[in-house]
XYZ file of C-alpha atoms in Angstrom:
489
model
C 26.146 -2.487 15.649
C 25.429 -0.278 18.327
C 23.361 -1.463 21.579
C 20.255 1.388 20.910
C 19.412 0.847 17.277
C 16.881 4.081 16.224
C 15.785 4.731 12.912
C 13.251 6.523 11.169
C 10.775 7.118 8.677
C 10.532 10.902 7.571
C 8.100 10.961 5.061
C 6.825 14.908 3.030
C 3.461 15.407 3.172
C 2.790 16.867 -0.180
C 0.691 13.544 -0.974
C -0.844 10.186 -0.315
C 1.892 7.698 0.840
C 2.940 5.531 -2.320
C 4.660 2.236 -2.295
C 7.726 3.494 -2.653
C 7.066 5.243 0.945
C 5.688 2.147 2.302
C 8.260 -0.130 1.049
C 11.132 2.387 2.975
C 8.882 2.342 6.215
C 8.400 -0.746 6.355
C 12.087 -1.874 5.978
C 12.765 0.788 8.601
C 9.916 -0.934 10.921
C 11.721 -4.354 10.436
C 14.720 -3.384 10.439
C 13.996 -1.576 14.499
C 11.705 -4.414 15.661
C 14.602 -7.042 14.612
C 16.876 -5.233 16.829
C 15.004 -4.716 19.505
C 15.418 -0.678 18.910
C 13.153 2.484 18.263
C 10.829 3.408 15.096
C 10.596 7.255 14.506
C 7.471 8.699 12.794
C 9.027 12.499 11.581
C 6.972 14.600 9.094
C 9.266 16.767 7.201
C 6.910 19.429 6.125
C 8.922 22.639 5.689
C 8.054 22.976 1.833
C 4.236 25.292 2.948
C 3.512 25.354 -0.654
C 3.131 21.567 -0.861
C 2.619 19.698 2.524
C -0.890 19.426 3.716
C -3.118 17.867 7.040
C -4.660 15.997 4.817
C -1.384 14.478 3.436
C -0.262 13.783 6.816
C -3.698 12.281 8.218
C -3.364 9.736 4.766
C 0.193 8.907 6.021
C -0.615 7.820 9.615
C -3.569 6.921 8.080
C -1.822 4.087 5.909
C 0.507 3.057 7.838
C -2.102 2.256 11.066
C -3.436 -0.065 8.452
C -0.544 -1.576 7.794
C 0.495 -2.302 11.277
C 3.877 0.132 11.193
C 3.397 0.970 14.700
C 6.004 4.248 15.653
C 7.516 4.602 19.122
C 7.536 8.041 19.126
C 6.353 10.729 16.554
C 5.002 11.946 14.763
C 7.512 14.650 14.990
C 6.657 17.925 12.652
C 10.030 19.807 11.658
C 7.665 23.381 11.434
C 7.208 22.553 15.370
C 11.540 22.532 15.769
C 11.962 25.681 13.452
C 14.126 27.320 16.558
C 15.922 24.410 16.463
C 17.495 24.578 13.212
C 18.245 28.108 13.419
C 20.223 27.609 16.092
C 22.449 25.253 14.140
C 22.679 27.719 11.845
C 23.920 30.321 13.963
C 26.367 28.010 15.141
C 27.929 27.311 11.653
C 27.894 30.490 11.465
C 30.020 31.394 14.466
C 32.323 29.028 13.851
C 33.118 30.413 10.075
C 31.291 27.677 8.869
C 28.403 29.040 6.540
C 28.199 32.511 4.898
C 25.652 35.436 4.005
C 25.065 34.663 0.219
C 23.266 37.710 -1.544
C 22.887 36.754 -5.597
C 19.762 36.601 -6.421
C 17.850 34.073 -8.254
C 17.999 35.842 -11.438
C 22.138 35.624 -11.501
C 21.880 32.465 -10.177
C 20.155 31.368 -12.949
C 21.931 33.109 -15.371
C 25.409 31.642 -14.076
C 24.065 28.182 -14.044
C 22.833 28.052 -18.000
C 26.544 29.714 -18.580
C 28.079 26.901 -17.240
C 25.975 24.490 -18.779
C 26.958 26.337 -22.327
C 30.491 26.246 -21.471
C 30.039 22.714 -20.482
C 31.197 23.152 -16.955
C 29.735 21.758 -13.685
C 26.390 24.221 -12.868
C 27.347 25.091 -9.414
C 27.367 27.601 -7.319
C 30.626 30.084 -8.171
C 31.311 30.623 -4.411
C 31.571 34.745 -5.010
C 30.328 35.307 -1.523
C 32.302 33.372 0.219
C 35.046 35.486 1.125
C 32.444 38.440 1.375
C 33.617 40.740 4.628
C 30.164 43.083 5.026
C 26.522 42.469 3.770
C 25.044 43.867 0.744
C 23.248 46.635 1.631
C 19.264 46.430 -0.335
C 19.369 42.769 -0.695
C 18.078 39.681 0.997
C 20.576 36.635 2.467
C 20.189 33.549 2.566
C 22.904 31.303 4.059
C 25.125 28.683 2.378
C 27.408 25.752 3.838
C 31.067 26.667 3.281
C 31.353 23.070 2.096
C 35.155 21.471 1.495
C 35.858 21.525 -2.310
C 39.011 19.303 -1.901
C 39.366 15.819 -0.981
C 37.145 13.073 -1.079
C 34.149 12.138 1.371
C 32.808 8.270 1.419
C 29.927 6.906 1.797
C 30.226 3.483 3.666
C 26.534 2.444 2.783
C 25.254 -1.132 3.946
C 23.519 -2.050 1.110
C 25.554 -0.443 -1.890
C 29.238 -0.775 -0.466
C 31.822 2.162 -0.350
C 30.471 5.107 -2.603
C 33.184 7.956 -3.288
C 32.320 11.539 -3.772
C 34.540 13.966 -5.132
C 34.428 17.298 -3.222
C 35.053 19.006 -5.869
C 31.843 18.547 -7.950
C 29.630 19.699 -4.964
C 28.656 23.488 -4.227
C 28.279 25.213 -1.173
C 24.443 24.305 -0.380
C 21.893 26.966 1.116
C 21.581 25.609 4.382
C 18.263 28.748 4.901
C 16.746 30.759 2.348
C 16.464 34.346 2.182
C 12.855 34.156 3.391
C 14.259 32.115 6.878
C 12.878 28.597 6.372
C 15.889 26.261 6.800
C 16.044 23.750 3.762
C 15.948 20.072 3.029
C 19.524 18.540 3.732
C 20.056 20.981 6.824
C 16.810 20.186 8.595
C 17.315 16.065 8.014
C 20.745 16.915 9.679
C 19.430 18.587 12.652
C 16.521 16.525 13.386
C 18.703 12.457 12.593
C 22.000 13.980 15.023
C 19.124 15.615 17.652
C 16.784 12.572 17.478
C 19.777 10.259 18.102
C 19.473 8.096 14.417
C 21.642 5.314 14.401
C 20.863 4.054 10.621
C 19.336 6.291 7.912
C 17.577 3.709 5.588
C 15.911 5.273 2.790
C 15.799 4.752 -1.259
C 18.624 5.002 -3.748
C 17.277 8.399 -4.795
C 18.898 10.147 -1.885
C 22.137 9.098 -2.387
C 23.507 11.816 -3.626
C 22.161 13.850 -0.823
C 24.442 11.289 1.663
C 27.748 13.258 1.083
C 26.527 16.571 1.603
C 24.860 15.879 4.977
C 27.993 14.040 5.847
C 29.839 16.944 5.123
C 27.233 19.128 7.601
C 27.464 16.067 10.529
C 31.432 17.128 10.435
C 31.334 20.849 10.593
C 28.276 20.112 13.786
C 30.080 18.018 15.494
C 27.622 14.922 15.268
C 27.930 11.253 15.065
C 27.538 10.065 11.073
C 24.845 7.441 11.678
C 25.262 4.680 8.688
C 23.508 4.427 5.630
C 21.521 1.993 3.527
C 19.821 3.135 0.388
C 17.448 0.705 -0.755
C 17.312 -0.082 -4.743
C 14.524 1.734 -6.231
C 10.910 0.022 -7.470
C 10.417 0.253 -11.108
C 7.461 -0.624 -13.409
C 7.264 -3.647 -15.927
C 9.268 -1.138 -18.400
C 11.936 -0.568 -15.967
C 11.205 3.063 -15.778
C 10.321 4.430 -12.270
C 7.462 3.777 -10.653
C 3.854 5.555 -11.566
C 0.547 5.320 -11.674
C 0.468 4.006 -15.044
C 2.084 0.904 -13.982
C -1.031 0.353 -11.259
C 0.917 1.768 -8.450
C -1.286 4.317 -6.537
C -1.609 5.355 -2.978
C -2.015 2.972 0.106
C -5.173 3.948 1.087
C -6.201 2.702 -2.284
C -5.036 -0.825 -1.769
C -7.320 -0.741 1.183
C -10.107 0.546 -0.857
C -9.777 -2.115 -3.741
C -9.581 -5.119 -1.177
C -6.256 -6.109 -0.256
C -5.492 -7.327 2.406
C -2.760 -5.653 5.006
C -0.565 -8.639 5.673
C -0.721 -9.449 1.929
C 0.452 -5.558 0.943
C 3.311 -6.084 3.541
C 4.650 -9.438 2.631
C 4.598 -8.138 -1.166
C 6.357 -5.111 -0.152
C 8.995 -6.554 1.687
C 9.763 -8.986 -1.213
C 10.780 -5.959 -3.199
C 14.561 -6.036 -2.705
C 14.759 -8.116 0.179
C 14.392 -12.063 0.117
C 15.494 -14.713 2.498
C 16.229 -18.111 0.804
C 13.157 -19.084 -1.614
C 10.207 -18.189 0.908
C 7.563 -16.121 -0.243
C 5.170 -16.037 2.185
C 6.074 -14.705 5.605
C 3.994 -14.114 8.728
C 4.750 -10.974 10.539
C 6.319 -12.558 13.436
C 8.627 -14.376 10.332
C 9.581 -10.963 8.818
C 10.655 -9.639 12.470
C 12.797 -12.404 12.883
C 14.471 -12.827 9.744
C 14.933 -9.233 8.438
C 18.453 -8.148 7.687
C 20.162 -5.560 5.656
C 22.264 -8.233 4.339
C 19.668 -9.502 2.183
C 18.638 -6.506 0.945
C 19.684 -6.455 -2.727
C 21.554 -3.944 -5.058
C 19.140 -4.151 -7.571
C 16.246 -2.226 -8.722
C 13.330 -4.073 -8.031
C 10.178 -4.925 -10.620
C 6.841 -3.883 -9.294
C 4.074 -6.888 -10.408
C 0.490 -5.935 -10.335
C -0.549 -9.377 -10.804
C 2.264 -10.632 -8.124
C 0.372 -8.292 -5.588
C -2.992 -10.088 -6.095
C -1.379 -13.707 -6.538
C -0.493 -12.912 -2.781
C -3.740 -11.123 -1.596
C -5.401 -14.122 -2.929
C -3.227 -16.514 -1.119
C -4.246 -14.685 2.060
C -7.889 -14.661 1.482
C -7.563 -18.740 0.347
C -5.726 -19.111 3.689
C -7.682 -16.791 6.196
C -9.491 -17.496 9.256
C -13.356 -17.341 7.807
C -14.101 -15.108 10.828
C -11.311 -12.785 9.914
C -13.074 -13.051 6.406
C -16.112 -11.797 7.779
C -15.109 -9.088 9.714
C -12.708 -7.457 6.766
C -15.609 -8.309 4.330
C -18.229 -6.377 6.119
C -17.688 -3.218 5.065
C -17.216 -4.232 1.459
C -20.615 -5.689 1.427
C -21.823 -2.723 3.156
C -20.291 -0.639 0.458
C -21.687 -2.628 -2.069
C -25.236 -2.016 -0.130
C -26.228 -5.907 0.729
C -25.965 -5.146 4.486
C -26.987 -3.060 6.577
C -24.602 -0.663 8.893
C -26.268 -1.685 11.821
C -25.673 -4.979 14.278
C -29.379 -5.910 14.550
C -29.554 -9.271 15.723
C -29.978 -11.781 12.649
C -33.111 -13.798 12.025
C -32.943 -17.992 13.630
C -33.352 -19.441 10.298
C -30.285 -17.998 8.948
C -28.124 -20.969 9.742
C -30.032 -23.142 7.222
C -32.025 -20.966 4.828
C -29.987 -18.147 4.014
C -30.938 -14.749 4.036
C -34.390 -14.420 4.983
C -37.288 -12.459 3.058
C -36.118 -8.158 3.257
C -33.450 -9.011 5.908
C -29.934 -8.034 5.044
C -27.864 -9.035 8.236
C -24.518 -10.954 8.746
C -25.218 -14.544 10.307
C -21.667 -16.065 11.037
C -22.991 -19.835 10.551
C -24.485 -18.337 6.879
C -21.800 -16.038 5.966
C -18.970 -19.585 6.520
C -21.045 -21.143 3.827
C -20.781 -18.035 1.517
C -17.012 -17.646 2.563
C -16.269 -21.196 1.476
C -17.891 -21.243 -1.767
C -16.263 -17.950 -2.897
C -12.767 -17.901 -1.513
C -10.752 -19.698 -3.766
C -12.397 -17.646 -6.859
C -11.591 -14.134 -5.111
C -8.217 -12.178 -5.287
C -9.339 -9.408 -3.256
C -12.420 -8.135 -0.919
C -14.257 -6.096 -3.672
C -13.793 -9.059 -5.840
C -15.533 -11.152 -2.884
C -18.205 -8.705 -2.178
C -19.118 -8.533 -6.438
C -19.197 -12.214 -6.393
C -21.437 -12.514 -3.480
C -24.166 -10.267 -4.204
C -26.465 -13.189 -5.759
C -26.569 -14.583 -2.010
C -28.086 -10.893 -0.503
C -29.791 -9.584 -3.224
C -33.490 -9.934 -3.081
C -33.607 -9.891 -7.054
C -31.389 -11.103 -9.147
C -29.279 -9.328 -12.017
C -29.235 -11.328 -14.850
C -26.600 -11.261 -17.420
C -28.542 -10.509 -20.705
C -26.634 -12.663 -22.917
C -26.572 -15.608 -20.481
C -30.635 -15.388 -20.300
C -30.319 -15.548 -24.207
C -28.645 -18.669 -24.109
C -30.278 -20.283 -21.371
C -33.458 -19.213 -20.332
C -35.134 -20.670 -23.231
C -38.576 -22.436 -23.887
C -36.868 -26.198 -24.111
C -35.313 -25.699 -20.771
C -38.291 -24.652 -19.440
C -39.915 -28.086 -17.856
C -36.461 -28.708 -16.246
C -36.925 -25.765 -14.580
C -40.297 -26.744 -13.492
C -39.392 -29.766 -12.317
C -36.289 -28.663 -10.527
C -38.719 -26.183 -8.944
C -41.131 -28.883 -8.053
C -38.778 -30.603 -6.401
C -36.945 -28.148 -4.720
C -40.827 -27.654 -2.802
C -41.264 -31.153 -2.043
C -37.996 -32.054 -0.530
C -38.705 -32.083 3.597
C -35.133 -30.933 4.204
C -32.863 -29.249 1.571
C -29.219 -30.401 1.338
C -26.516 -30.861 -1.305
C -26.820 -34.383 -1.132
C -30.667 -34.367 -1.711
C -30.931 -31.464 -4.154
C -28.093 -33.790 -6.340
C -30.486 -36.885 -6.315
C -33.092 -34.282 -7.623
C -30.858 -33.372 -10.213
C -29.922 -37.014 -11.131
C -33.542 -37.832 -11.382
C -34.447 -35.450 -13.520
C -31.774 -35.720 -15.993
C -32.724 -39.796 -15.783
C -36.235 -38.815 -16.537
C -35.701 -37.062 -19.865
C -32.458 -37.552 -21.094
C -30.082 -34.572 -20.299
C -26.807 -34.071 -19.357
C -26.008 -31.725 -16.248
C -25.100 -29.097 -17.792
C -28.378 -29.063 -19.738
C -30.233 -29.033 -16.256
C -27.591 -27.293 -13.846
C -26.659 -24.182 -16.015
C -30.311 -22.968 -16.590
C -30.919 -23.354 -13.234
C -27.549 -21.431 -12.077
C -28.619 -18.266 -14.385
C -31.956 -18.601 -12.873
C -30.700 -17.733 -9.522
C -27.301 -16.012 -10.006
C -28.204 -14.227 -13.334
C -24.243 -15.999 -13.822
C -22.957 -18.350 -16.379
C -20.423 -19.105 -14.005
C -20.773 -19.430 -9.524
C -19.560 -22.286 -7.300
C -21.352 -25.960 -7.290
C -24.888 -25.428 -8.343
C -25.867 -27.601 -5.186
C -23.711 -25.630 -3.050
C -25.308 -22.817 -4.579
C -28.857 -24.019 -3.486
C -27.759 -25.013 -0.253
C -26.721 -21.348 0.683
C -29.392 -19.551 -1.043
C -32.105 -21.300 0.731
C -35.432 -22.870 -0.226
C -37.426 -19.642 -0.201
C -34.443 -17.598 -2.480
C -34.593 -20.259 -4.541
C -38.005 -21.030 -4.959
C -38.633 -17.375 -5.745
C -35.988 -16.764 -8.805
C -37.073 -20.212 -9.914
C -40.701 -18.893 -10.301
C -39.281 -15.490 -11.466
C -37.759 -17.002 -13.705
C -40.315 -19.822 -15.210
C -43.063 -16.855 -15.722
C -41.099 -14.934 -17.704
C -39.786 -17.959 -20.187
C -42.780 -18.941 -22.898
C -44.072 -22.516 -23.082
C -42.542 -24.809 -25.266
């Protein structure tokens, strides 16, 4: 392996970046920070009609979040245009390329011949040997390719793949209208930017033998290749949006965590032994091609959020805090300002109209919701019972609980909610305990009307713990709320 290892990720900016992107930068990011070697950010955006800033601004964008840090980029092949015409001239020069004048029309024509006569659709080669330009017509420039022999592809993940010369044309190398195309430019810019290993998906592979035909006519080192197995959907077609695949950006958006998107990712084709879960530093240090498998791999929607969910379960509840914020914020049960928050936050909760994060408050709402929550909006929907100042009550849980004969548990719960001198778990449960002692009920005939009362929920964490978060004053207000709006027995 050589001593400088650079790769590179050279995504088109005709979109958002997809997993399928991430997945290939990511390897490529592993794959340099294993070896010690260099990360290229390039932005191949010669197709005008297509690429966008806004498509580029969503790639850096996504990757930032992800931590795929580049060493040098981003590189923009419309800034290196000169570049790859000299090339051109060169192959040129050297009887290498050729003036091709058909236009698209007989191209076209020719192609659904062949096709009909059920022979390979390429390109006849009737310029070739041309000795003086067409006068009235537009050129555009083809790569005398060899059409005998064999060339080989000696890729790391998929073994020795042989191409027969013979079924490939003589590609345009730059169209009639001067913009160099696809496999010249990745030429150009991998021999010019010193790329030691092109690692990209399967989809390019049959690109590989034509730009390894082009590194021998230039002169250039072949860097090697790995194609990575492509990512398919539960029905084994290729990945879409109808299998819940969608930009990166939108992962962010929906609540998943970074780390959790990455360690997914990574699993998809690559695996070392039977671990799962890696930490970054683990993924540095035990990423090789070697394990990358041949394999298409099975994109899992419900994979994706098993893992998000282990993160959340297993996150730092300041970390918590500080990637919940703007989900609550979102949600509008914060403010966007730091105001400082109220003193009685630590014990009471949120206080009457203030809507501030209190670290001592917010651990208490972290721990009662993390091990229910697969992702950050999930977290911030489950939360809003603690910030609202009124609650939303489910309609069809008020039908079946807020009810006339649970009425006087309500009022005593309430009573003694405002006598207790200090309000804890343990004492609101020897509240409870009394009061089911006192006439006969079960829990659940004294907790669940009490837990719709002031989370408008059927379902929330321990009622107690619920209390204990919400504060006296919270919960003496829904409890009233609630009370004057249910008839007497």
């Amino acid at each position: 392996m050589p001593d400088n290892i650079r790769v590179r990720f050279a995504p088109s900016p005709t979109g958002f970046l997809h997993i399928g992107g991430v997945r290939t930068a990511l390897f490529n990011w592993l794959f340099a920070r294993h070896n010690n070697g260099v990360f290229i950010l390039r932005i191949e955006d010669t197709d005008q009609s297509r690429s966008t800033e806004e498509s580029i601004n969503a790639i850096t964008d996504g990757m930032q979040w992800l931590g795929l840090d580049w060493d040098e980029g981003p590189y923009r092949q419309t800034e290196r245009m000169d570049i790859y015409k000299q090339y051109v001239n060169k192959l040129l020069e050297e009887g290498k390329a050729y003036y091709c004048y058909c236009t698209p029309e007989e191209l076209e024509g020719r192609r659904k011949r062949a096709l009909a006569e059920k022979r390979i659709p390429k390109y006849d080669g009737r310029c070739r040997g041309l000795k003086a330009p067409i006068t009235g017509r537009e050129a555009a420039i083809r790569f005398k390719a060899p059409h005998d022999g064999e060339t080989i592809v000696d890729d790391l993940v998929k073994g020795r793949v042989v191409f027969d010369n013979a079924q490939m044309d003589d590609l345009i190398i730059m169209r009639s209208d001067g913009w160099p195309t696809y496999n010249l430019c990745v030429v150009v810019d991998d021999a010019t930017m010193g790329i030691t290993h092109v690692i990209r998906g399967d989809d390019h592979l049959n690109n590989t033998p034509r730009q390894i035909q082009l590194y021998n006519a230039l002169c250039c080192s072949i860097p090697q290749f790995a194609h990575l197995p492509m990512i398919l959907g539960h029905d084994r077609t290729r990945l879409s949006k109808r299998h819940g695949a969608t930009s990166v950006i939108a992962y962010k958006d929906m609540g998943y965590l970074p780390e959790a998107v990455v360690n997914y990712l990574v699993r998809l084709g690559w695996s070392y032994k039977d671990q799962e879960v890696f930490n970054r530093g683990e993924l540095i240090e035990k990423f090789t091609l070697e394990h990358v498998g041949k394999a298409a791999a099975v994109f899992n929607p419900e994979k994706l959020l098993w893992m998000n969910s282990h993160y959340i379960a297993h996150m730092e509840t300041k970390d918590i805090i500080k990637c919940l914020k703007p989900f609550l914020i979102k949600e509008g049960l914060i403010k966007t300002s730091d105001e400082p928050p109220p003193p009685q936050l630590g014990k009471t909760g949120v206080g009457e109209g203030e809507a501030q994060l209190n670290e001592v408050w917010m651990t208490k709402v972290i721990i009662s919701l993390r091990e229910r929550c697969r992702t950050l909006t999930e977290f911030a929907s489950a939360a809003r019972y603690f910030f609202l100042e009124d609650v939303e009550t489910d309609p069809e849980a008020a039908k079946k609980f807020l009810i006339p004969q649970n009425r006087p548990a309500l009022e005593d719960v309430l009573k003694g909610i405002e006598a207790l001198p200090v309000l804890s778990e343990n004492d609101v449960d020897t509240l409870f305990k009394s009061i089911m002692a006192n006439k006969s009920l079960k829990m659940g005939q004294v907790a669940q009307p009490v837990r719709v009362a002031l989370t408008g929920r059927t379902v929330s964490p321990g009622i107690f713990e619920v209390i204990d978060i919400l504060g006296r004053e919270k919960v003496v207000r829904r409890l009233r709320r609630t009370i004057d709006v249910i008839p007497p027995v």
